[in-house]
Structure formats: structure tokens, C-alpha cells
CSV table of C-alpha atoms in Angstrom, one decimal:
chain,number,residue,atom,x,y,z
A,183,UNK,CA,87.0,100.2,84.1
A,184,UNK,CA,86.6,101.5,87.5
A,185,UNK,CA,89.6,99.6,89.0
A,186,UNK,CA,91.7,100.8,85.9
A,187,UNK,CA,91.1,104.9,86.5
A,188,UNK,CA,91.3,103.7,90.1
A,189,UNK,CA,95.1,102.3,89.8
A,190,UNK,CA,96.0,104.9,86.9
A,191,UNK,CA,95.2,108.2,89.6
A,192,UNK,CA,97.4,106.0,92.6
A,193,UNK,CA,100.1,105.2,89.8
A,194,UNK,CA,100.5,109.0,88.8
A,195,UNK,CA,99.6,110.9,92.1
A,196,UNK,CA,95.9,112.0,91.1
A,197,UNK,CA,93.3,112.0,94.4
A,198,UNK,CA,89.7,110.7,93.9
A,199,UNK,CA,88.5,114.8,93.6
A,200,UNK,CA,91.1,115.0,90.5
A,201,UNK,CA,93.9,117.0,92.4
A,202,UNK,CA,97.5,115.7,92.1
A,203,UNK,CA,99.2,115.4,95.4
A,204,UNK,CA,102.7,117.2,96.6
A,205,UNK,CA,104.4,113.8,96.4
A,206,UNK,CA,103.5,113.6,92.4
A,207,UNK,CA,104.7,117.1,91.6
A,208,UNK,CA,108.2,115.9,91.3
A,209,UNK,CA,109.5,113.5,88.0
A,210,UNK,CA,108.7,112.8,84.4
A,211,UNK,CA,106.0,110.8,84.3
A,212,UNK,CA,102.9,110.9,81.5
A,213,UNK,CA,100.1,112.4,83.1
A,214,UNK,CA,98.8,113.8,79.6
A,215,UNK,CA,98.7,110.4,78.6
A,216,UNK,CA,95.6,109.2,80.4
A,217,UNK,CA,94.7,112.6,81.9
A,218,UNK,CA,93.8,116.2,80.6
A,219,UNK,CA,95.0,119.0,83.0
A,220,UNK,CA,92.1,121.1,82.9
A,221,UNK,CA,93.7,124.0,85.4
A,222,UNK,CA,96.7,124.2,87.5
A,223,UNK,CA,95.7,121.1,89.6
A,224,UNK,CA,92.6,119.5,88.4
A,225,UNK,CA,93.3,116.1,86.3
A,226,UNK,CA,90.6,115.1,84.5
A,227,UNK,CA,90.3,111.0,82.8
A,228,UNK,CA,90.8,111.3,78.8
A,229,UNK,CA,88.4,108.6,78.0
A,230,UNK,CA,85.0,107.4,79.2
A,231,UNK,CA,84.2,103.9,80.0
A,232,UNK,CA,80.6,102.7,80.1
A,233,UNK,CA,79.4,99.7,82.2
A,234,UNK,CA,74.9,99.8,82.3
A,235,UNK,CA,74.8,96.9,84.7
A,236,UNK,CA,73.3,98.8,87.7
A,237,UNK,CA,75.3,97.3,90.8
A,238,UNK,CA,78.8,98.4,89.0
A,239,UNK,CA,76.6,102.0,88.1
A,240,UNK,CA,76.5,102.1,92.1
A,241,UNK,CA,79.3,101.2,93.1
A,242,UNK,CA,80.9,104.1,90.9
A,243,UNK,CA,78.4,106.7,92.0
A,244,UNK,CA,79.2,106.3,96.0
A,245,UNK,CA,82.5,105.6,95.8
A,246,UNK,CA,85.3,108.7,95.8
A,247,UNK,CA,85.9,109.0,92.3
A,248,UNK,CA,81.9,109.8,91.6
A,249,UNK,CA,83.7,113.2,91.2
């Protein structure tokens, strides 16, 4: 799951806070597919995937999308 978010934010522009970048801002692309625009330039992941095995758990929580 993590790798999936991971390539879905680089695929559509999205940085690991949630903030599309200038380059993104531009074309027709999806976002609203996978991602709920919460303000002006927050992008926020529609679904939730759950993983309890406890090295994937940390390797979420200190990586840059732990945001």
C-alpha cells in the first residue's frame, strides 16, 4: 500500500506533506480520483490501507508521507 500512495502522489504531482507542486498545476489529469482536495492545495489519499505487521507500521511512520 505504501509504495502504491507513494507512486500515485509522484504520478499526479502530490508532495509527501500533501501539497501539489507548480509543475502539476497544469493538465487534466484525475486527482479527485484517488485524492480529496481538502483546501486550495492540500491533497488528502481517498482510501485507507491497513498493514498491522510492525516493521511495514515503521517504515510508514518515519518515512515522509507519515503526514
Amino acid at each position: 500500500g505504501f509504495e502504491f500512495w507513494k507512486r500515485l502522489c509522484a504520478e499526479h504531482g502530490i508532495n509527501p506533506e500533501g501539497i501539489l507542486e507548480d509543475f502539476a498545476t497544469e493538465g487534466t489529469d484525475r486527482k479527485d480520483v484517488f485524492f480529496y482536495q481538502s483546501d486550495d492545495e492540500h491533497y488528502i489519499p481517498r482510501a485507507v490501507l491497513l498493514d498491522l505487521e510492525p516493521r511495514v507500521i515503521h517504515t510508514i511512520m518515519n518515512s515522509p508521507y507519515s503526514k
